[in-house]
Coordinates of C-alpha atoms in Angstrom, one line a residue:
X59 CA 0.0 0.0 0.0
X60 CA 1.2 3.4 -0.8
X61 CA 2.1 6.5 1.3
X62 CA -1.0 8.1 0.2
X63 CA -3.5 5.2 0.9
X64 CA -1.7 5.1 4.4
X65 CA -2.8 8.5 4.9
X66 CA -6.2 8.4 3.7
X67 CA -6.7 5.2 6.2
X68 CA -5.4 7.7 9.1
X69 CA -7.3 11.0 8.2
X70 CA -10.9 8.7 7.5
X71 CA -10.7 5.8 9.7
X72 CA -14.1 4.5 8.1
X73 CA -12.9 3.9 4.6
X74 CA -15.1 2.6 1.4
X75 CA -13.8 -0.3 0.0
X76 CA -12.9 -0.1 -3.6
X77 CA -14.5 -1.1 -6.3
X78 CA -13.8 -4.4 -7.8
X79 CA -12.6 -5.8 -4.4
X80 CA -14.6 -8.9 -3.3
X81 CA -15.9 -8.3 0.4
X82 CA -18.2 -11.1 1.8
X83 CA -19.8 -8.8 4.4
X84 CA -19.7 -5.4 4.1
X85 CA -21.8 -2.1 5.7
X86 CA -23.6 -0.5 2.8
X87 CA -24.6 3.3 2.8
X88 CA -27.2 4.4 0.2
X89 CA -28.4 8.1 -0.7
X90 CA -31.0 8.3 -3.6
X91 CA -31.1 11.4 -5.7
X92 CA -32.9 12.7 -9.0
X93 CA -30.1 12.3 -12.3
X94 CA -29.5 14.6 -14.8
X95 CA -32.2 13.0 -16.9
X96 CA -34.9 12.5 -14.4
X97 CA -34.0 8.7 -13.6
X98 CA -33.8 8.0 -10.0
X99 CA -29.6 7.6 -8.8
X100 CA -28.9 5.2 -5.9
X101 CA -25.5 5.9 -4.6
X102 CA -24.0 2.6 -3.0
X103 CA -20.8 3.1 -1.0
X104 CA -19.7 0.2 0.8
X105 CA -17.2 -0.1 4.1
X106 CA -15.9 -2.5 6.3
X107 CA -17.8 -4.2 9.0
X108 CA -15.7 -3.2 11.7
X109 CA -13.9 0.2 10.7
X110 CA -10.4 0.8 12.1
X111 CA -10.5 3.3 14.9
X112 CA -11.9 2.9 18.4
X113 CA -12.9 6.5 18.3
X114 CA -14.5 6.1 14.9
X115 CA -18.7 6.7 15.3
X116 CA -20.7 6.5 11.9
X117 CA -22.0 9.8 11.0
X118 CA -25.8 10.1 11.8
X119 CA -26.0 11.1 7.7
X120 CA -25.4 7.8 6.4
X121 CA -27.9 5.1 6.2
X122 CA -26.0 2.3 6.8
X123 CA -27.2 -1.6 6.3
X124 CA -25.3 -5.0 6.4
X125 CA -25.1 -6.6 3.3
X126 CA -23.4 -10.1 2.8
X127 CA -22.5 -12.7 0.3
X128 CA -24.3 -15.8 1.2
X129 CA -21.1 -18.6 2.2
X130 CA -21.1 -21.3 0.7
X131 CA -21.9 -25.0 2.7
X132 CA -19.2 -26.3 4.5
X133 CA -19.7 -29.5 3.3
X134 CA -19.1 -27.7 -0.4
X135 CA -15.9 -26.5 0.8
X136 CA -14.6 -29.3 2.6
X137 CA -14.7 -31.7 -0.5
X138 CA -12.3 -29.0 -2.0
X139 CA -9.9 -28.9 0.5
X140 CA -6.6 -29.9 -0.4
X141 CA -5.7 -33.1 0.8
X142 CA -2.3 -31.7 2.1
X143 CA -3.7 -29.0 4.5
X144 CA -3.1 -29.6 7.7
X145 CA -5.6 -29.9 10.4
X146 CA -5.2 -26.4 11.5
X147 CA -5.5 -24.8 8.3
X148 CA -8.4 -26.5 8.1
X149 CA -9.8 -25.3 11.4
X150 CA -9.2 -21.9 10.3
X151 CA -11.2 -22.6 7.5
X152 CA -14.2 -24.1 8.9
X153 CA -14.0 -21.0 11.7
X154 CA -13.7 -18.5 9.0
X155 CA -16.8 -20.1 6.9
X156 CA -18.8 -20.2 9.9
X157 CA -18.7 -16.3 11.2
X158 CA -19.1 -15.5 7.8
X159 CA -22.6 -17.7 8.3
X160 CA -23.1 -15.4 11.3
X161 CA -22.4 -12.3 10.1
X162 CA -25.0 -13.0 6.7
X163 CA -27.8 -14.3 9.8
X164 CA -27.7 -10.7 10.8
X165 CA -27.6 -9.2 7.5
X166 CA -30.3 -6.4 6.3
X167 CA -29.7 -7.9 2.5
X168 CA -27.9 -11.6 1.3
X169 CA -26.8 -12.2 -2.1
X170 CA -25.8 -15.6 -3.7
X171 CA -25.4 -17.1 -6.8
X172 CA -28.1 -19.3 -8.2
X173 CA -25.7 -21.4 -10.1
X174 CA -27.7 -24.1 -11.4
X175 CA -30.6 -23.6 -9.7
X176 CA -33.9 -22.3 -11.3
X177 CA -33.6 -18.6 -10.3
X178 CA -37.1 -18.6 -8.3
X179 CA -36.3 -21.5 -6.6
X180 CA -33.0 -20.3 -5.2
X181 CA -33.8 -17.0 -4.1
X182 CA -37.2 -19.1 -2.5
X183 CA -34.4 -21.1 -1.1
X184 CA -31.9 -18.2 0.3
X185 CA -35.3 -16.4 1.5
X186 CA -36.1 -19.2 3.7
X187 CA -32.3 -19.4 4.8
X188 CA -32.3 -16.0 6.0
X189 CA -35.6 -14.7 6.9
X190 CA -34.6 -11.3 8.6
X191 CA -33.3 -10.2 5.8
X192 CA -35.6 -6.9 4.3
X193 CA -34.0 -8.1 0.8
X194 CA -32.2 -10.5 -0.8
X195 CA -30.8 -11.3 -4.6
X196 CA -29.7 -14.6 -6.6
X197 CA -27.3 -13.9 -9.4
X198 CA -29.0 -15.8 -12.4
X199 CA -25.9 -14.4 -15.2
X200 CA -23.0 -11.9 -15.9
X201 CA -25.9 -9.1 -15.7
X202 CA -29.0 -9.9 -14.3
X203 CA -30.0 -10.5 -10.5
X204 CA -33.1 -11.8 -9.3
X205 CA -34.4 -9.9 -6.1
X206 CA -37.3 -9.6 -3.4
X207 CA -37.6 -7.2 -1.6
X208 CA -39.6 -7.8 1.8
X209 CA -42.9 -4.9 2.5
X210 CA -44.0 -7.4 5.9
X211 CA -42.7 -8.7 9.2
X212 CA -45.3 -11.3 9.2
X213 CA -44.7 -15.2 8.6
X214 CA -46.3 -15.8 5.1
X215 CA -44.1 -12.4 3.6
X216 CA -44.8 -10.5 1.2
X217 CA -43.1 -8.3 -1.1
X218 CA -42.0 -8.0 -4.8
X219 CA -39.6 -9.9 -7.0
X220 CA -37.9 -8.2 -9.7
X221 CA -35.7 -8.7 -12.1
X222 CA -32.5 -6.4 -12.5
X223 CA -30.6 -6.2 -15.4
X224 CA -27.8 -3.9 -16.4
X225 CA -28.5 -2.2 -19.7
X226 CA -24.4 -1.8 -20.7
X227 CA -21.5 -2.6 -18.4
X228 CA -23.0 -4.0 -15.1
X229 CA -21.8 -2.3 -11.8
X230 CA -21.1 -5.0 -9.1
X231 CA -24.1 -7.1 -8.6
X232 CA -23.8 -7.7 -5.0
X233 CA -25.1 -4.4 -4.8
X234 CA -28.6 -4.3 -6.7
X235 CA -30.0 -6.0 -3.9
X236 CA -28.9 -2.9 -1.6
X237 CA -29.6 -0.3 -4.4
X238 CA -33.6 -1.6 -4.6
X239 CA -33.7 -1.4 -0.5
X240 CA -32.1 1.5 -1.1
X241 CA -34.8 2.8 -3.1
X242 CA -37.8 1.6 -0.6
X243 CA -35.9 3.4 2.2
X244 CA -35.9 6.7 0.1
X245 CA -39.9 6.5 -1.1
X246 CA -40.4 5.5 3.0
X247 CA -38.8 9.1 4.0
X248 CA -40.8 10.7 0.6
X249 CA -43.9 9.5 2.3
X250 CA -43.0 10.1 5.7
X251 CA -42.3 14.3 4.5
X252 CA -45.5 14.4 2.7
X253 CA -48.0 12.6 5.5
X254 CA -46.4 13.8 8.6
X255 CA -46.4 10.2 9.7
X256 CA -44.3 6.7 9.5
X257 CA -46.1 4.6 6.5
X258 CA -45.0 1.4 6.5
X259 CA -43.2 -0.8 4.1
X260 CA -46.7 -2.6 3.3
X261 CA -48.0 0.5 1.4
X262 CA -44.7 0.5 -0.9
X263 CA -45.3 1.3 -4.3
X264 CA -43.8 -1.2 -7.4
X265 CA -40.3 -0.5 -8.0
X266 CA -39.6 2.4 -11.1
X267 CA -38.6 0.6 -14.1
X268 CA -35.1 1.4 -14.0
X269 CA -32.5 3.1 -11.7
X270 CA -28.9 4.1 -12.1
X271 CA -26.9 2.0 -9.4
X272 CA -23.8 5.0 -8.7
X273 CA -20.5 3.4 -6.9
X274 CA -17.9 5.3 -7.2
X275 CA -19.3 8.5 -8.7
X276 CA -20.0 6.2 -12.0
X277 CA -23.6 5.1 -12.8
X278 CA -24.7 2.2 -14.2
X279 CA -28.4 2.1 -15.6
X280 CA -30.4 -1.1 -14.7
X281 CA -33.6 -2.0 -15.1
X282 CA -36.1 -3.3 -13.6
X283 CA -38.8 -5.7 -15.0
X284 CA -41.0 -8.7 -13.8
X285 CA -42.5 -6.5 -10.6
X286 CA -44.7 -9.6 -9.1
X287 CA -46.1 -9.2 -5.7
X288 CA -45.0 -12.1 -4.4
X289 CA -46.6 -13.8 -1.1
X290 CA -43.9 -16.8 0.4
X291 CA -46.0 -19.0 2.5
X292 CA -44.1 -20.6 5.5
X293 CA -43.1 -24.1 5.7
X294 CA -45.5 -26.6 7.6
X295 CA -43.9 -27.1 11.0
X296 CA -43.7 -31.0 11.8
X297 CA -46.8 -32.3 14.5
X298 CA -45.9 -31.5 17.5
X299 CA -45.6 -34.6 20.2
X300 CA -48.1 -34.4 22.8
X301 CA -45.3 -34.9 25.4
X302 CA -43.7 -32.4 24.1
X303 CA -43.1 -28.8 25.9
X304 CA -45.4 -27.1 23.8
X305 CA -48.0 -29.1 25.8
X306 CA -46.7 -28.2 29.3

Protein backbone atom coordinates (compact mmCIF):
# COMPACT_ATOMS: atom_id res chain seq x y z
CA UNK A 1 0.00 0.00 0.00
CA UNK A 2 1.16 3.36 -0.79
CA UNK A 3 2.10 6.54 1.35
CA UNK A 4 -0.95 8.07 0.20
CA UNK A 5 -3.45 5.22 0.87
CA UNK A 6 -1.71 5.08 4.45
CA UNK A 7 -2.79 8.51 4.92
CA UNK A 8 -6.23 8.36 3.71
CA UNK A 9 -6.70 5.21 6.19
CA UNK A 10 -5.40 7.68 9.14
CA UNK A 11 -7.26 10.96 8.21
CA UNK A 12 -10.89 8.73 7.46
CA UNK A 13 -10.68 5.82 9.69
CA UNK A 14 -14.12 4.49 8.08
CA UNK A 15 -12.86 3.93 4.62
CA UNK A 16 -15.07 2.64 1.41
CA UNK A 17 -13.80 -0.29 0.01
CA UNK A 18 -12.95 -0.10 -3.56
CA UNK A 19 -14.46 -1.14 -6.30
CA UNK A 20 -13.80 -4.45 -7.76
CA UNK A 21 -12.63 -5.77 -4.37
CA UNK A 22 -14.61 -8.86 -3.35
CA UNK A 23 -15.90 -8.30 0.42
CA UNK A 24 -18.22 -11.09 1.79
CA UNK A 25 -19.79 -8.81 4.36
CA UNK A 26 -19.75 -5.41 4.08
CA UNK A 27 -21.83 -2.12 5.69
CA UNK A 28 -23.56 -0.52 2.82
CA UNK A 29 -24.56 3.32 2.80
CA UNK A 30 -27.23 4.43 0.15
CA UNK A 31 -28.40 8.07 -0.75
CA UNK A 32 -30.97 8.32 -3.64
CA UNK A 33 -31.07 11.38 -5.72
CA UNK A 34 -32.94 12.70 -8.96
CA UNK A 35 -30.12 12.31 -12.26
CA UNK A 36 -29.47 14.62 -14.80
CA UNK A 37 -32.21 12.98 -16.91
CA UNK A 38 -34.85 12.49 -14.44
CA UNK A 39 -34.02 8.67 -13.62
CA UNK A 40 -33.84 7.98 -9.97
CA UNK A 41 -29.58 7.60 -8.78
CA UNK A 42 -28.94 5.24 -5.90
CA UNK A 43 -25.47 5.91 -4.63
CA UNK A 44 -24.04 2.61 -3.05
CA UNK A 45 -20.82 3.06 -0.98
CA UNK A 46 -19.73 0.17 0.82
CA UNK A 47 -17.23 -0.06 4.15
CA UNK A 48 -15.87 -2.51 6.27
CA UNK A 49 -17.77 -4.22 9.02
CA UNK A 50 -15.68 -3.16 11.67
CA UNK A 51 -13.95 0.24 10.65
CA UNK A 52 -10.37 0.82 12.10
CA UNK A 53 -10.45 3.30 14.86
CA UNK A 54 -11.87 2.89 18.37
CA UNK A 55 -12.91 6.48 18.27
CA UNK A 56 -14.54 6.15 14.90
CA UNK A 57 -18.68 6.72 15.33
CA UNK A 58 -20.73 6.46 11.93
CA UNK A 59 -21.98 9.78 10.99
CA UNK A 60 -25.80 10.10 11.78
CA UNK A 61 -25.96 11.07 7.73
CA UNK A 62 -25.44 7.75 6.39
CA UNK A 63 -27.94 5.07 6.20
CA UNK A 64 -25.97 2.33 6.78
CA UNK A 65 -27.20 -1.61 6.34
CA UNK A 66 -25.26 -5.04 6.39
CA UNK A 67 -25.14 -6.62 3.29
CA UNK A 68 -23.39 -10.09 2.80
CA UNK A 69 -22.47 -12.72 0.30
CA UNK A 70 -24.26 -15.82 1.22
CA UNK A 71 -21.07 -18.59 2.15
CA UNK A 72 -21.06 -21.30 0.73
CA UNK A 73 -21.93 -24.97 2.67
CA UNK A 74 -19.23 -26.29 4.46
CA UNK A 75 -19.68 -29.54 3.33
CA UNK A 76 -19.13 -27.73 -0.42
CA UNK A 77 -15.91 -26.55 0.76
CA UNK A 78 -14.59 -29.33 2.62
CA UNK A 79 -14.69 -31.69 -0.53
CA UNK A 80 -12.33 -28.95 -1.99
CA UNK A 81 -9.92 -28.88 0.47
CA UNK A 82 -6.65 -29.89 -0.44
CA UNK A 83 -5.67 -33.09 0.81
CA UNK A 84 -2.25 -31.68 2.07
CA UNK A 85 -3.72 -28.96 4.50
CA UNK A 86 -3.10 -29.61 7.72
CA UNK A 87 -5.56 -29.89 10.42
CA UNK A 88 -5.15 -26.37 11.53
CA UNK A 89 -5.55 -24.79 8.33
CA UNK A 90 -8.41 -26.52 8.15
CA UNK A 91 -9.79 -25.34 11.41
CA UNK A 92 -9.18 -21.93 10.31
CA UNK A 93 -11.20 -22.61 7.52
CA UNK A 94 -14.20 -24.05 8.91
CA UNK A 95 -14.00 -21.01 11.66
CA UNK A 96 -13.71 -18.49 9.02
CA UNK A 97 -16.75 -20.09 6.90
CA UNK A 98 -18.78 -20.20 9.87
CA UNK A 99 -18.69 -16.28 11.18
CA UNK A 100 -19.09 -15.50 7.81
CA UNK A 101 -22.60 -17.65 8.27
CA UNK A 102 -23.08 -15.39 11.35
CA UNK A 103 -22.36 -12.32 10.14
CA UNK A 104 -25.04 -13.05 6.67
CA UNK A 105 -27.84 -14.25 9.77
CA UNK A 106 -27.74 -10.69 10.85
CA UNK A 107 -27.63 -9.18 7.46
CA UNK A 108 -30.32 -6.37 6.29
CA UNK A 109 -29.70 -7.88 2.52
CA UNK A 110 -27.94 -11.58 1.27
CA UNK A 111 -26.82 -12.15 -2.06
CA UNK A 112 -25.84 -15.63 -3.71
CA UNK A 113 -25.38 -17.09 -6.75
CA UNK A 114 -28.10 -19.28 -8.18
CA UNK A 115 -25.71 -21.39 -10.08
CA UNK A 116 -27.70 -24.09 -11.44
CA UNK A 117 -30.62 -23.63 -9.67
CA UNK A 118 -33.94 -22.27 -11.29
CA UNK A 119 -33.64 -18.64 -10.27
CA UNK A 120 -37.06 -18.61 -8.33
CA UNK A 121 -36.33 -21.45 -6.56
CA UNK A 122 -33.00 -20.25 -5.24
CA UNK A 123 -33.82 -17.01 -4.15
CA UNK A 124 -37.20 -19.06 -2.52
CA UNK A 125 -34.38 -21.15 -1.09
CA UNK A 126 -31.91 -18.21 0.30
CA UNK A 127 -35.33 -16.39 1.47
CA UNK A 128 -36.08 -19.21 3.72
CA UNK A 129 -32.27 -19.37 4.78
CA UNK A 130 -32.34 -15.95 5.99
CA UNK A 131 -35.59 -14.75 6.87
CA UNK A 132 -34.63 -11.35 8.64
CA UNK A 133 -33.31 -10.23 5.79
CA UNK A 134 -35.56 -6.88 4.34
CA UNK A 135 -33.97 -8.08 0.81
CA UNK A 136 -32.17 -10.53 -0.81
CA UNK A 137 -30.83 -11.32 -4.64
CA UNK A 138 -29.66 -14.59 -6.64
CA UNK A 139 -27.27 -13.85 -9.39
CA UNK A 140 -29.00 -15.75 -12.36
CA UNK A 141 -25.86 -14.40 -15.21
CA UNK A 142 -23.03 -11.86 -15.92
CA UNK A 143 -25.86 -9.12 -15.70
CA UNK A 144 -29.04 -9.86 -14.25
CA UNK A 145 -29.96 -10.52 -10.52
CA UNK A 146 -33.11 -11.83 -9.26
CA UNK A 147 -34.40 -9.87 -6.11
CA UNK A 148 -37.34 -9.63 -3.44
CA UNK A 149 -37.60 -7.25 -1.64
CA UNK A 150 -39.60 -7.78 1.76
CA UNK A 151 -42.88 -4.94 2.52
CA UNK A 152 -43.97 -7.42 5.87
CA UNK A 153 -42.66 -8.75 9.19
CA UNK A 154 -45.32 -11.34 9.22
CA UNK A 155 -44.74 -15.21 8.63
CA UNK A 156 -46.31 -15.81 5.13
CA UNK A 157 -44.05 -12.41 3.65
CA UNK A 158 -44.82 -10.52 1.21
CA UNK A 159 -43.12 -8.34 -1.14
CA UNK A 160 -42.04 -7.96 -4.76
CA UNK A 161 -39.59 -9.88 -7.01
CA UNK A 162 -37.91 -8.19 -9.65
CA UNK A 163 -35.69 -8.71 -12.12
CA UNK A 164 -32.53 -6.38 -12.49
CA UNK A 165 -30.56 -6.19 -15.35
CA UNK A 166 -27.77 -3.95 -16.40
CA UNK A 167 -28.46 -2.24 -19.72
CA UNK A 168 -24.35 -1.82 -20.71
CA UNK A 169 -21.49 -2.56 -18.37
CA UNK A 170 -22.97 -3.96 -15.11
CA UNK A 171 -21.75 -2.30 -11.80
CA UNK A 172 -21.08 -4.99 -9.07
CA UNK A 173 -24.07 -7.06 -8.64
CA UNK A 174 -23.84 -7.69 -4.97
CA UNK A 175 -25.15 -4.39 -4.83
CA UNK A 176 -28.55 -4.28 -6.75
CA UNK A 177 -30.00 -5.98 -3.90
CA UNK A 178 -28.85 -2.95 -1.59
CA UNK A 179 -29.64 -0.27 -4.37
CA UNK A 180 -33.63 -1.56 -4.57
CA UNK A 181 -33.65 -1.44 -0.53
CA UNK A 182 -32.11 1.54 -1.07
CA UNK A 183 -34.76 2.82 -3.08
CA UNK A 184 -37.85 1.63 -0.63
CA UNK A 185 -35.88 3.36 2.18
CA UNK A 186 -35.87 6.66 0.15
CA UNK A 187 -39.89 6.52 -1.08
CA UNK A 188 -40.41 5.48 3.04
CA UNK A 189 -38.80 9.05 3.98
CA UNK A 190 -40.77 10.69 0.60
CA UNK A 191 -43.87 9.48 2.33
CA UNK A 192 -43.03 10.15 5.68
CA UNK A 193 -42.29 14.26 4.54
CA UNK A 194 -45.48 14.45 2.75
CA UNK A 195 -48.01 12.61 5.50
CA UNK A 196 -46.36 13.81 8.58
CA UNK A 197 -46.44 10.20 9.69
CA UNK A 198 -44.32 6.70 9.54
CA UNK A 199 -46.07 4.63 6.49
CA UNK A 200 -44.97 1.36 6.54
CA UNK A 201 -43.16 -0.82 4.13
CA UNK A 202 -46.74 -2.60 3.34
CA UNK A 203 -47.96 0.47 1.38
CA UNK A 204 -44.74 0.47 -0.90
CA UNK A 205 -45.34 1.32 -4.31
CA UNK A 206 -43.79 -1.16 -7.35
CA UNK A 207 -40.27 -0.55 -7.97
CA UNK A 208 -39.61 2.43 -11.06
CA UNK A 209 -38.61 0.63 -14.08
CA UNK A 210 -35.12 1.44 -14.01
CA UNK A 211 -32.49 3.09 -11.68
CA UNK A 212 -28.94 4.08 -12.05
CA UNK A 213 -26.86 2.01 -9.36
CA UNK A 214 -23.77 4.97 -8.66
CA UNK A 215 -20.51 3.36 -6.93
CA UNK A 216 -17.90 5.32 -7.17
CA UNK A 217 -19.27 8.48 -8.70
CA UNK A 218 -20.03 6.16 -11.99
CA UNK A 219 -23.58 5.11 -12.81
CA UNK A 220 -24.74 2.19 -14.19
CA UNK A 221 -28.44 2.08 -15.64
CA UNK A 222 -30.38 -1.08 -14.69
CA UNK A 223 -33.56 -1.96 -15.05
CA UNK A 224 -36.14 -3.33 -13.58
CA UNK A 225 -38.77 -5.72 -14.97
CA UNK A 226 -41.01 -8.68 -13.78
CA UNK A 227 -42.47 -6.49 -10.65
CA UNK A 228 -44.70 -9.61 -9.14
CA UNK A 229 -46.07 -9.25 -5.74
CA UNK A 230 -45.02 -12.10 -4.38
CA UNK A 231 -46.59 -13.76 -1.07
CA UNK A 232 -43.90 -16.79 0.43
CA UNK A 233 -46.01 -19.04 2.49
CA UNK A 234 -44.14 -20.58 5.49
CA UNK A 235 -43.07 -24.12 5.65
CA UNK A 236 -45.46 -26.59 7.60
CA UNK A 237 -43.91 -27.06 11.04
CA UNK A 238 -43.68 -30.98 11.78
CA UNK A 239 -46.79 -32.34 14.47
CA UNK A 240 -45.94 -31.46 17.54
CA UNK A 241 -45.60 -34.55 20.19
CA UNK A 242 -48.08 -34.43 22.81
CA UNK A 243 -45.32 -34.91 25.36
CA UNK A 244 -43.70 -32.39 24.06
CA UNK A 245 -43.06 -28.83 25.95
CA UNK A 246 -45.41 -27.13 23.82
CA UNK A 247 -48.00 -29.08 25.83
CA UNK A 248 -46.74 -28.15 29.34
Amino acid sequence: MSGAADEGLMQHPMVAVYPGARVPTAEVDTHALAGPDGTLQVHVTRYPVEPPGLMWQAPSSLHLHRMAIEPRPWDEIQARIPASWTEEQRRKLSLENLHQSQLAASAAVVVAHAGDTPALLALDSLRRRRAAAQAVGVITDERTVLVWLSTSDLAAASGYTVTMTADAEPSPLSLYPSALLGWALWWREQADRLTDEHVSFEELPPPPLELDVVEAWTPHRVSLTAHERTVFTPLPRPPREPDGPEYG
